Each structure stands twice: as C-alpha cells, then as structure tokens.
C-alpha cells in the first residue's frame, strides 16, 4: 500500500461514530492465530475477533468456500430458494435439536427473532397475558433495543427512552429467585449457557436443569443464547449439549461464519409454525456467500476430532495460565469451558483487566476483557500448541511490565 493511501488511527476519530475506541495498532493481515499490523509487527491472537474467528484467519476451508461461491452467485432475495442456505440449515438440524432454522446477519438479530417468536407463540397459544421475558443480570444478548433491554446490563440499555416492556432480570445461578418469580405469565426465559460478556460465568448443572423444569411447569419457552458459546466454542458443538438441557429456541452467530457475518435462530417445527409468511424477515438473512462459508465452517468444526481438540487446547491454555499465576499471584480464579476462558484478577489486581489488555497488545498479544476484573481468552478452536506457547510467553512479558 502506498504511503498516501495509508489509513491512520486518527482517521477513525475523523470519520467514525465514536461508539468504539480501537487500539492504536492497525491489523492488516492474518494467518492462523497470527496477525500482522501495518508496521509488520506480529501478534498472537487469543481473542479471535470476539469469539468469531473459530478457524483462525484465512483458513483454507473458508477461503475456498468463499471464493467458490463468489464465482457463482452473491445474493438472492428470500423470494428465491437458495442452495447454500438450505444446505447450511440442513446441517444445523443435524448437529442440534433443531428442526427449523431462520437466518439473520448477527447475534442480536438472531436473538431478536427468538424473542419475537416467543412472544408470537405465547399470544397465539396462550393469549394476551403471557408476555413476560425473564433474563439474567449481567447477561448480554446484543444491541437492538429489544435484545439490549433483555440483556442484564442497564448501562447498555438506559438512555434511549421507553424500553420494550415486561422484561424481568434475576440473578444468574439463583434457583430460588427464579422459582419465586416465574409464573404462568412468563412467556420465555432467555439465558446464555455460559455468560460471556458478563464475566465468563458457567451455570451450575442444577441451575440449568431447574430453569428447564420451571419453564416446563409454567409453559414458558427456554431460549439459549449461544451466540458466543456455539459452534464448538465450549468443546461441544453447542453448549447445551454439555449441560444436558435442551432449549426450545437457540440463537447462534459469532463463530458460525468464522468471520463472515451470519446469525441463525434454531427451533422446533411446532414453534416455527408461528412465524408464518410475512411475520418476520431479513433482506440479507440467508445470503449465499455467508451460508456457503458457514456451511464449510460447521462441517469442519463439527468433526469429533476438532471438538476433542478444543478440550485439549483448553487444558494447555488453563495450565499455562495456572503457571503464570504461580509465578505472579495475579488470578483469583481461572474458569470457563473449552476456549471461552476467563481469568479473574485477585484483590491486588482489582480493576486492572484493561491494563493487562493494553500491556499485552504492546507485547504482541491480542486478548479480551469481560468487565474490569476478568481477562478473557477466546482464541481460534484450531490454534496450535506453538501459538499458545508463544501467546503465553507474551502474556508473561506483559504482566512483568506491569509490576
Ligand atoms: C456477541 C453477542 C451477542 C450479539 O451479537 P452481535 O453479532 O454483536 O449482534 C449476543 N449474545 C451474546 C451471548 C453475545 O456474546
């Protein structure tokens, strides 16, 4: 790229809506779990976007699927039957409980569809009164107004005027609170089967089972938001498969396209029938390019050897973090499942997750935070042992630089 066309960080402040504050470095190329910036500086990627790049960067399986489809057809309206969309939908029904699929372009849109379906189902089968959506404090479901209001972080949903109504937030992992509150007026309970943004918090098996049982007792639907946990992230294809609790509706996005935007809502035939022609839709939902890439990603990730590899990598990464903790005494807890890992800072390091993120960036390592006290790791599901070792060495340097 010639000097006069080089994009600089200052251009962001000039032309972008300031709802983000990106790092100074400008990544321009990626291969596997390595990224290079404009200056040619190398970074190990422990973030994978935000749990998106499940096959790393520019994996041949994705590049091949995208280029092949790019030479065939890019877009079809929903007036047409679309080969890549139907292939992907078929595959998603094979790897999950689902019988029917609705395609969207993002996690928020998949969740929006899930919530609208739940409300529509409740109205058509139980009447006007059954509208309550129960969700959990610190949960995250996206940024459309409905989904952000269902999310349990008022900092994200306040300040936009009147909110969509009849949404209740309860503490996560608190069976008694749910039991005390849920009623026949509850339309659906929406939860992440492992809270990602909220701090990498797993549900207990008892809680997951209790949510399912209480939904059944009150004829409420259970919606699992698997936007972050889905597509192999936890070592199961979907996290619900490791919890032994099956939802009625599941949303998936992030890793589904491995870096190409796509989301999907999965459900049963019985529920799906409430979304008749005209009830819901999306112009780009089911886009052939997106579906061709996602089909290749799902076919690859759903192989038992790949899923087993996620658990192997979880062990490597957690062992490495434990070793760093022995050396620096920095973490109070190392938790999460598969390659959705959170390291919670101890008392002495309170509030410094962002400092660690910045120091890591300076030392050639990309990672994430989940709140002020949790450092989050969501690398590629096929990251190599060597890349993990390199990343941990950089994290070691980063922590040392903060002492
Ligand atoms: C990222 C995320 C979303 C939102 O997805 P977008 O593609 O940004 O709309 C929703 N739910 C969960 C659990 C997420 O992690």
CSV table of C-alpha atoms and ligand atoms in Angstrom, one decimal:
chain,number,residue,atom,x,y,z
A,1,UNK,CA,0.0,0.0,0.0
A,2,UNK,CA,1.4,3.4,-1.0
A,3,UNK,CA,2.1,6.0,1.8
A,4,UNK,CA,-0.6,8.4,0.7
A,5,UNK,CA,-3.3,5.8,0.9
A,6,UNK,CA,-2.2,4.5,4.3
A,7,UNK,CA,-5.1,4.7,6.8
A,8,UNK,CA,-4.1,6.0,10.2
A,9,UNK,CA,-5.7,5.7,13.6
A,10,UNK,CA,-6.6,9.4,13.5
A,11,UNK,CA,-8.9,8.8,10.6
A,12,UNK,CA,-11.1,6.9,12.9
A,13,UNK,CA,-11.8,9.9,15.1
A,14,UNK,CA,-12.4,12.0,11.9
A,15,UNK,CA,-15.0,9.8,10.2
A,16,UNK,CA,-16.4,7.2,12.6
A,17,UNK,CA,-19.2,7.4,15.1
A,18,UNK,CA,-17.3,7.4,18.3
A,19,UNK,CA,-19.1,4.4,19.9
A,20,UNK,CA,-15.8,2.4,19.8
A,21,UNK,CA,-12.3,3.3,20.9
A,22,UNK,CA,-10.0,1.0,18.9
A,23,UNK,CA,-6.3,0.3,19.8
A,24,UNK,CA,-3.6,2.2,18.1
A,25,UNK,CA,-2.3,-0.8,16.1
A,26,UNK,CA,-3.9,-1.4,12.7
A,27,UNK,CA,-4.1,-5.1,11.7
A,28,UNK,CA,-3.9,-5.7,8.0
A,29,UNK,CA,-3.3,-9.4,7.6
A,30,UNK,CA,-3.9,-12.6,9.5
A,31,UNK,CA,-2.9,-16.3,9.1
A,32,UNK,CA,-4.0,-18.9,11.6
A,33,UNK,CA,-3.7,-17.3,15.0
A,34,UNK,CA,-1.1,-14.7,13.9
A,35,UNK,CA,-1.9,-11.2,12.9
A,36,UNK,CA,0.4,-8.5,11.4
A,37,UNK,CA,-0.2,-4.8,11.7
A,38,UNK,CA,0.7,-2.0,9.2
A,39,UNK,CA,4.3,-1.9,10.5
A,40,UNK,CA,4.7,-5.6,10.1
A,41,UNK,CA,4.6,-6.2,13.8
A,42,UNK,CA,3.4,-9.7,14.7
A,43,UNK,CA,0.7,-10.5,17.3
A,44,UNK,CA,-0.6,-13.8,18.6
A,45,UNK,CA,-4.4,-13.8,18.6
A,46,UNK,CA,-6.0,-15.1,21.7
A,47,UNK,CA,-9.2,-13.1,21.0
A,48,UNK,CA,-10.3,-14.3,17.6
A,49,UNK,CA,-12.3,-11.1,17.0
A,50,UNK,CA,-14.6,-11.7,19.9
A,51,UNK,CA,-15.0,-15.5,19.7
A,52,UNK,CA,-15.6,-15.2,16.0
A,53,UNK,CA,-12.5,-16.4,14.1
A,54,UNK,CA,-13.0,-20.0,15.2
A,55,UNK,CA,-10.7,-21.3,12.4
A,56,UNK,CA,-8.2,-18.5,12.8
A,57,UNK,CA,-7.6,-16.1,10.0
A,58,UNK,CA,-7.9,-17.0,6.3
A,59,UNK,CA,-8.3,-20.8,6.9
A,60,UNK,CA,-8.2,-22.6,3.5
A,61,UNK,CA,-11.6,-24.2,4.2
A,62,UNK,CA,-13.2,-20.8,4.5
A,63,UNK,CA,-11.2,-19.1,1.7
A,64,UNK,CA,-12.2,-22.0,-0.7
A,65,UNK,CA,-15.9,-21.8,0.2
A,66,UNK,CA,-16.0,-18.1,-0.1
A,67,UNK,CA,-14.1,-17.9,-3.4
A,68,UNK,CA,-16.1,-20.8,-4.9
A,69,UNK,CA,-19.4,-19.1,-4.0
A,70,UNK,CA,-18.1,-15.7,-5.1
A,71,UNK,CA,-17.9,-17.0,-8.7
A,72,UNK,CA,-21.4,-18.5,-8.6
A,73,UNK,CA,-24.0,-16.1,-7.1
A,74,UNK,CA,-23.7,-13.5,-4.3
A,75,UNK,CA,-27.2,-12.6,-3.4
A,76,UNK,CA,-30.7,-13.9,-3.7
A,77,UNK,CA,-33.8,-12.4,-2.1
A,78,UNK,CA,-36.0,-14.5,0.1
A,79,UNK,CA,-38.4,-14.8,-2.8
A,80,UNK,CA,-36.0,-17.4,-4.1
A,81,UNK,CA,-35.0,-20.9,-2.9
A,82,UNK,CA,-31.3,-20.7,-2.1
A,83,UNK,CA,-29.0,-23.7,-2.2
A,84,UNK,CA,-26.2,-22.6,0.3
A,85,UNK,CA,-28.9,-21.5,2.8
A,86,UNK,CA,-30.7,-24.8,2.6
A,87,UNK,CA,-27.5,-26.9,2.8
A,88,UNK,CA,-26.5,-25.0,6.0
A,89,UNK,CA,-30.0,-25.2,7.5
A,90,UNK,CA,-30.0,-29.0,6.9
A,91,UNK,CA,-26.6,-29.3,8.5
A,92,UNK,CA,-27.6,-27.2,11.6
A,93,UNK,CA,-30.6,-29.5,12.1
A,94,UNK,CA,-28.2,-32.5,12.0
A,95,UNK,CA,-25.9,-31.1,14.7
A,96,UNK,CA,-28.5,-29.8,17.1
A,97,UNK,CA,-32.0,-30.4,18.4
A,98,UNK,CA,-33.4,-28.0,15.8
A,99,UNK,CA,-35.9,-28.9,13.1
A,100,UNK,CA,-36.2,-25.4,11.6
A,101,UNK,CA,-33.8,-22.5,11.0
A,102,UNK,CA,-34.2,-18.8,10.4
A,103,UNK,CA,-31.2,-16.9,9.1
A,104,UNK,CA,-30.1,-13.4,10.2
A,105,UNK,CA,-26.9,-11.5,9.9
A,106,UNK,CA,-25.8,-11.1,13.5
A,107,UNK,CA,-26.3,-12.3,17.1
A,108,UNK,CA,-28.6,-9.5,18.0
A,109,UNK,CA,-30.8,-10.2,15.0
A,110,UNK,CA,-30.9,-14.0,15.8
A,111,UNK,CA,-32.0,-13.1,19.3
A,112,UNK,CA,-34.5,-10.5,18.1
A,113,UNK,CA,-36.1,-13.3,16.0
A,114,UNK,CA,-36.0,-15.7,19.0
A,115,UNK,CA,-37.8,-13.1,21.3
A,116,UNK,CA,-40.3,-12.2,18.6
A,117,UNK,CA,-41.1,-15.9,18.0
A,118,UNK,CA,-41.6,-16.5,21.7
A,119,UNK,CA,-44.0,-13.5,22.1
A,120,UNK,CA,-45.9,-14.6,19.0
A,121,UNK,CA,-46.1,-18.2,20.1
A,122,UNK,CA,-47.4,-17.1,23.6
A,123,UNK,CA,-50.0,-14.8,22.1
A,124,UNK,CA,-51.3,-17.4,19.7
A,125,UNK,CA,-51.3,-20.3,22.1
A,126,UNK,CA,-52.0,-18.7,25.5
A,127,UNK,CA,-53.5,-15.3,24.8
A,128,UNK,CA,-52.6,-11.7,25.6
A,129,UNK,CA,-51.4,-12.1,29.2
A,130,UNK,CA,-48.4,-14.3,28.7
A,131,UNK,CA,-45.7,-11.8,27.7
A,132,UNK,CA,-43.1,-11.7,30.4
A,133,UNK,CA,-39.5,-12.4,29.4
A,134,UNK,CA,-37.2,-13.4,32.2
A,135,UNK,CA,-33.5,-12.9,31.7
A,136,UNK,CA,-30.4,-12.6,33.9
A,137,UNK,CA,-28.3,-9.9,35.5
A,138,UNK,CA,-25.1,-9.4,33.6
A,139,UNK,CA,-26.4,-11.3,30.6
A,140,UNK,CA,-25.7,-10.0,27.1
A,141,UNK,CA,-27.9,-10.5,24.1
A,142,UNK,CA,-27.0,-7.8,21.6
A,143,UNK,CA,-27.7,-4.2,20.9
A,144,UNK,CA,-31.0,-3.9,19.2
A,145,UNK,CA,-33.4,-2.2,21.5
A,146,UNK,CA,-35.3,-5.4,22.4
A,147,UNK,CA,-32.2,-7.5,22.9
A,148,UNK,CA,-30.3,-4.9,24.8
A,149,UNK,CA,-33.2,-4.5,27.1
A,150,UNK,CA,-33.4,-8.2,27.7
A,151,UNK,CA,-29.7,-8.1,28.4
A,152,UNK,CA,-29.0,-7.6,32.1
A,153,UNK,CA,-26.7,-4.5,31.9
A,154,UNK,CA,-28.7,-1.3,32.3
A,155,UNK,CA,-25.6,0.7,31.3
A,156,UNK,CA,-26.2,-0.5,27.8
A,157,UNK,CA,-30.0,-0.2,27.7
A,158,UNK,CA,-30.6,3.1,29.6
A,159,UNK,CA,-30.7,6.4,27.8
A,160,UNK,CA,-32.8,5.6,24.8
A,161,UNK,CA,-36.3,6.4,26.0
A,162,UNK,CA,-39.1,4.0,26.8
A,163,UNK,CA,-38.0,0.4,26.7
A,164,UNK,CA,-39.8,-2.7,25.4
A,165,UNK,CA,-41.9,-3.9,28.3
A,166,UNK,CA,-42.4,-6.9,30.6
A,167,UNK,CA,-38.8,-7.9,30.9
A,168,UNK,CA,-37.5,-9.1,34.3
A,169,UNK,CA,-33.9,-9.6,35.4
A,170,UNK,CA,-33.0,-12.1,38.0
A,171,UNK,CA,-29.6,-13.3,39.4
A,172,UNK,CA,-27.9,-16.0,37.4
A,173,UNK,CA,-27.4,-19.3,39.1
A,174,UNK,CA,-30.1,-18.5,41.7
A,175,UNK,CA,-32.7,-21.3,41.5
A,176,UNK,CA,-34.8,-19.9,44.4
A,177,UNK,CA,-35.1,-16.4,42.8
A,178,UNK,CA,-36.3,-17.9,39.6
A,179,UNK,CA,-38.7,-20.3,41.4
A,180,UNK,CA,-40.1,-17.4,43.4
A,181,UNK,CA,-40.7,-15.2,40.4
A,182,UNK,CA,-41.6,-17.3,37.3
A,183,UNK,CA,-45.4,-17.7,36.7
A,184,UNK,CA,-47.9,-18.7,34.0
A,185,UNK,CA,-47.5,-15.2,32.7
A,186,UNK,CA,-43.9,-15.9,31.8
A,187,UNK,CA,-43.5,-16.3,28.1
A,188,UNK,CA,-39.8,-17.2,27.9
A,189,UNK,CA,-36.6,-17.4,29.9
A,190,UNK,CA,-33.6,-16.3,28.0
A,191,UNK,CA,-30.1,-17.1,29.1
A,192,UNK,CA,-26.6,-17.7,28.0
A,193,UNK,CA,-25.5,-21.3,28.8
A,194,UNK,CA,-22.2,-19.6,29.9
A,195,UNK,CA,-22.2,-15.9,30.4
A,196,UNK,CA,-19.5,-14.4,28.2
A,197,UNK,CA,-19.5,-10.6,28.3
A,198,UNK,CA,-20.8,-10.8,31.9
A,199,UNK,CA,-17.6,-12.3,33.2
A,200,UNK,CA,-17.3,-15.9,31.9
A,201,UNK,CA,-19.7,-17.4,34.4
A,202,UNK,CA,-20.9,-21.0,34.0
A,203,UNK,CA,-24.3,-22.1,35.1
A,204,UNK,CA,-24.3,-24.9,37.6
A,205,UNK,CA,-25.9,-28.1,36.2
A,206,UNK,CA,-28.6,-27.8,38.8
A,207,UNK,CA,-29.4,-24.3,37.7
A,208,UNK,CA,-29.7,-25.2,34.1
A,209,UNK,CA,-31.9,-28.2,34.9
A,210,UNK,CA,-34.0,-26.1,37.3
A,211,UNK,CA,-34.6,-23.4,34.6
A,212,UNK,CA,-35.7,-26.1,32.1
A,213,UNK,CA,-38.0,-27.7,34.7
A,214,UNK,CA,-39.6,-24.4,35.8
A,215,UNK,CA,-40.1,-23.4,32.2
A,216,UNK,CA,-41.9,-26.7,31.6
A,217,UNK,CA,-44.1,-26.2,34.8
A,218,UNK,CA,-45.2,-22.8,33.6
A,219,UNK,CA,-45.4,-23.4,29.9
A,220,UNK,CA,-42.6,-21.0,29.2
A,221,UNK,CA,-40.1,-21.3,26.4
A,222,UNK,CA,-36.4,-21.7,27.2
A,223,UNK,CA,-34.2,-19.6,24.9
A,224,UNK,CA,-30.5,-20.3,24.9
A,225,UNK,CA,-28.3,-17.5,23.5
A,226,UNK,CA,-25.4,-19.5,22.1
A,227,UNK,CA,-24.1,-16.6,20.1
A,228,UNK,CA,-20.8,-16.8,21.9
A,229,UNK,CA,-20.8,-20.4,23.2
A,230,UNK,CA,-21.9,-22.0,19.9
A,231,UNK,CA,-20.1,-23.8,17.1
A,232,UNK,CA,-17.6,-25.7,19.1
A,233,UNK,CA,-16.5,-23.0,21.5
A,234,UNK,CA,-17.1,-25.0,24.7
A,235,UNK,CA,-15.9,-28.3,23.2
A,236,UNK,CA,-19.4,-29.4,22.4
A,237,UNK,CA,-20.9,-28.2,19.1
A,238,UNK,CA,-23.5,-26.3,21.2
A,239,UNK,CA,-23.0,-25.7,24.9
A,240,UNK,CA,-26.5,-27.1,25.8
A,241,UNK,CA,-25.2,-30.5,24.7
A,242,UNK,CA,-22.7,-30.4,27.6
A,243,UNK,CA,-25.4,-29.3,30.1
A,244,UNK,CA,-27.9,-32.0,29.4
A,245,UNK,CA,-30.6,-29.4,29.0
A,246,UNK,CA,-32.2,-28.7,25.6
A,247,UNK,CA,-33.7,-25.3,24.9
A,248,UNK,CA,-36.8,-24.6,22.7
A,249,UNK,CA,-35.0,-21.9,20.8
A,250,UNK,CA,-31.3,-21.4,20.3
A,251,UNK,CA,-29.5,-18.4,18.7
A,252,UNK,CA,-26.1,-18.7,17.1
A,253,UNK,CA,-23.8,-16.2,15.3
A,254,UNK,CA,-20.2,-15.2,16.0
A,255,UNK,CA,-18.2,-18.4,15.2
A,256,UNK,CA,-21.0,-19.6,12.8
A,257,UNK,CA,-19.4,-17.7,9.9
A,258,UNK,CA,-15.8,-17.8,11.2
A,259,UNK,CA,-15.5,-14.1,10.3
A,260,UNK,CA,-18.3,-13.7,7.7
A,261,UNK,CA,-21.4,-12.1,9.2
A,262,UNK,CA,-24.2,-14.5,9.8
A,263,UNK,CA,-26.6,-15.4,12.6
A,264,UNK,CA,-29.3,-18.0,12.9
A,265,UNK,CA,-32.2,-18.9,15.2
A,266,UNK,CA,-32.8,-22.6,15.6
A,267,UNK,CA,-36.1,-24.1,16.9
A,268,UNK,CA,-38.6,-26.8,16.5
A,269,UNK,CA,-41.3,-27.3,13.8
A,270,UNK,CA,-44.0,-26.8,16.4
A,271,UNK,CA,-42.8,-23.4,17.3
A,272,UNK,CA,-41.6,-22.4,13.9
A,273,UNK,CA,-45.1,-22.6,12.5
A,274,UNK,CA,-46.0,-19.4,14.4
A,275,UNK,CA,-43.7,-17.4,12.1
A,276,UNK,CA,-46.0,-17.6,9.1
A,277,UNK,CA,-45.3,-15.8,5.8
A,278,UNK,CA,-44.8,-12.1,6.4
A,279,UNK,CA,-44.4,-12.3,10.2
A,280,UNK,CA,-40.6,-11.8,10.2
A,281,UNK,CA,-37.8,-11.4,7.7
A,282,UNK,CA,-34.4,-10.1,6.7
A,283,UNK,CA,-33.0,-8.9,3.4
A,284,UNK,CA,-29.6,-10.3,3.8
A,285,UNK,CA,-30.6,-13.3,6.1
A,286,UNK,CA,-29.5,-16.5,4.3
A,287,UNK,CA,-27.1,-14.6,2.0
A,288,UNK,CA,-25.4,-17.3,-0.2
A,289,UNK,CA,-21.9,-16.1,0.5
A,290,UNK,CA,-22.4,-16.1,4.2
A,291,UNK,CA,-24.2,-19.5,4.1
A,292,UNK,CA,-21.5,-21.1,1.9
A,293,UNK,CA,-18.8,-20.0,4.4
A,294,UNK,CA,-20.8,-21.0,7.4
A,295,UNK,CA,-21.6,-24.4,5.9
A,296,UNK,CA,-17.9,-25.1,5.4
A,297,UNK,CA,-17.2,-23.8,9.0
A,298,UNK,CA,-19.9,-26.0,10.5
A,299,UNK,CA,-18.8,-29.1,8.6
A,300,UNK,CA,-15.2,-28.6,9.7
A,301,UNK,CA,-15.9,-27.7,13.4
A,302,UNK,CA,-18.5,-30.4,14.0
A,303,UNK,CA,-15.9,-33.2,13.4
A,304,UNK,CA,-15.4,-35.1,16.6
A,305,UNK,CA,-11.6,-34.7,16.3
A,306,UNK,CA,-11.9,-30.9,16.2
A,307,UNK,CA,-14.2,-30.8,19.2
A,308,UNK,CA,-11.9,-33.0,21.1
A,309,UNK,CA,-9.1,-30.7,20.1
A,310,UNK,CA,-10.9,-27.8,21.8
A,311,UNK,CA,-10.8,-29.6,25.1
A,312,UNK,CA,-7.1,-30.4,24.6
A,313,UNK,CA,-6.4,-26.7,23.9
A,314,UNK,CA,-8.5,-25.7,26.9
A,315,UNK,CA,-6.2,-27.8,29.1
A,316,UNK,CA,-3.0,-26.3,27.5
A,317,UNK,CA,-4.2,-22.7,28.0
A,318,UNK,CA,-5.5,-23.2,31.5
A,319,UNK,CA,-2.3,-25.0,32.5
A,320,UNK,CA,-0.3,-22.1,31.1
A,321,UNK,CA,-2.4,-19.5,33.0
A,322,UNK,CA,-2.1,-21.5,36.2
A,323,UNK,CA,1.7,-21.5,35.7
A,324,UNK,CA,1.6,-17.7,35.3
A,325,UNK,CA,-0.5,-17.4,38.4
A,326,UNK,CA,2.1,-19.5,40.3
A,327,UNK,CA,4.7,-17.0,39.2
A,328,UNK,CA,2.9,-13.7,39.7
A,329,UNK,CA,0.0,-14.5,42.0
A,330,UNK,CA,-2.5,-12.4,39.9
A,331,UNK,CA,-5.6,-14.5,39.4
A,332,UNK,CA,-8.3,-15.4,41.9
A,333,UNK,CA,-10.0,-17.8,39.5
A,334,UNK,CA,-9.3,-19.4,36.1
A,335,UNK,CA,-12.7,-20.6,34.7
A,336,UNK,CA,-14.8,-21.1,31.6
A,337,UNK,CA,-15.3,-24.0,29.3
A,338,UNK,CA,-13.5,-25.1,26.1
A,339,UNK,CA,-11.9,-22.0,24.5
A,340,UNK,CA,-14.1,-19.5,26.3
A,341,UNK,CA,-11.8,-18.9,29.3
A,342,UNK,CA,-11.9,-16.2,31.9
A,343,UNK,CA,-9.1,-15.4,34.4
A,344,UNK,CA,-10.5,-13.3,37.2
A,345,UNK,CA,-8.0,-10.9,38.9
A,346,UNK,CA,-7.3,-11.2,42.6
A,347,UNK,CA,-7.7,-8.5,45.2
A,348,UNK,CA,-4.4,-6.9,44.5
A,349,UNK,CA,-5.1,-6.5,40.8
A,350,UNK,CA,-8.7,-5.3,41.0
A,351,UNK,CA,-9.8,-3.2,38.1
A,352,UNK,CA,-6.7,-3.8,36.0
A,353,UNK,CA,-8.0,-6.2,33.3
A,354,UNK,CA,-7.7,-3.4,30.7
A,355,UNK,CA,-4.2,-2.6,31.8
A,356,UNK,CA,-3.3,-6.2,31.0
A,357,UNK,CA,-5.0,-6.0,27.7
A,358,UNK,CA,-3.1,-2.9,26.7
A,359,UNK,CA,0.3,-4.3,28.0
A,360,UNK,CA,-0.4,-7.5,26.1
A,361,UNK,CA,-1.0,-5.5,22.9
A,362,UNK,CA,2.3,-3.7,23.4
A,363,UNK,CA,3.9,-7.1,23.8
A,364,UNK,CA,2.3,-8.6,20.7
A,365,UNK,CA,-0.7,-10.4,22.1
A,366,UNK,CA,-4.3,-9.8,21.5
A,367,UNK,CA,-6.8,-10.7,24.2
A,368,UNK,CA,-10.1,-9.5,25.6
A,369,UNK,CA,-11.6,-8.5,28.9
A,370,UNK,CA,-15.0,-9.2,30.3
A,371,UNK,CA,-15.6,-6.3,32.7
A,372,UNK,CA,-12.9,-4.6,34.8
A,373,UNK,CA,-11.7,-7.8,36.6
A,374,UNK,CA,-11.7,-10.6,34.1
A,375,UNK,CA,-9.2,-11.2,31.3
A,376,UNK,CA,-10.9,-13.3,28.6
A,377,UNK,CA,-9.5,-15.7,26.1
A,378,UNK,CA,-11.4,-16.8,23.0
A,379,UNK,CA,-8.8,-18.0,20.5
A,380,UNK,CA,-9.3,-20.0,17.3
A,381,UNK,CA,-10.5,-23.5,18.0
A,382,UNK,CA,-7.6,-24.8,15.9
A,383,UNK,CA,-4.9,-22.6,17.4
A,384,UNK,CA,-1.6,-24.6,17.5
A,385,UNK,CA,0.3,-25.6,20.6
A,386,UNK,CA,3.2,-23.5,19.4
A,387,UNK,CA,0.9,-20.4,19.1
A,388,UNK,CA,-0.5,-21.0,22.6
A,389,UNK,CA,3.0,-21.2,24.0
A,390,UNK,CA,4.1,-18.0,22.2
A,391,UNK,CA,1.0,-16.2,23.4
A,392,UNK,CA,1.5,-17.3,27.0
A,393,UNK,CA,5.2,-16.1,26.8
A,394,UNK,CA,3.9,-12.7,25.6
A,395,UNK,CA,1.4,-12.6,28.4
A,396,UNK,CA,4.2,-13.3,30.8
A,397,UNK,CA,6.1,-10.3,29.5
A,398,UNK,CA,3.0,-8.2,29.6
A,399,UNK,CA,2.4,-9.0,33.3
A,400,UNK,CA,6.1,-8.4,34.1
A,401,UNK,CA,5.9,-5.0,32.5
A,402,UNK,CA,3.1,-4.0,34.9
A,403,UNK,CA,4.9,-5.0,38.1
B,1,LIG,C1,-21.8,-11.0,20.9
B,1,LIG,C2,-23.1,-11.5,21.5
B,1,LIG,C3,-24.4,-11.1,21.0
B,1,LIG,C4,-24.5,-10.0,19.9
B,1,LIG,O1,-24.1,-10.4,18.7
B,1,LIG,P1,-23.9,-9.3,17.5
B,1,LIG,O2,-23.5,-10.2,16.4
B,1,LIG,O3,-22.9,-8.4,18.0
B,1,LIG,O4,-25.2,-8.7,17.3
B,1,LIG,C5,-25.5,-11.6,21.6
B,1,LIG,N1,-25.4,-12.5,22.6
B,1,LIG,C6,-24.2,-13.0,23.1
B,1,LIG,C7,-24.2,-14.0,24.1
B,1,LIG,C8,-23.0,-12.4,22.5
B,1,LIG,O5,-21.8,-12.8,23.1
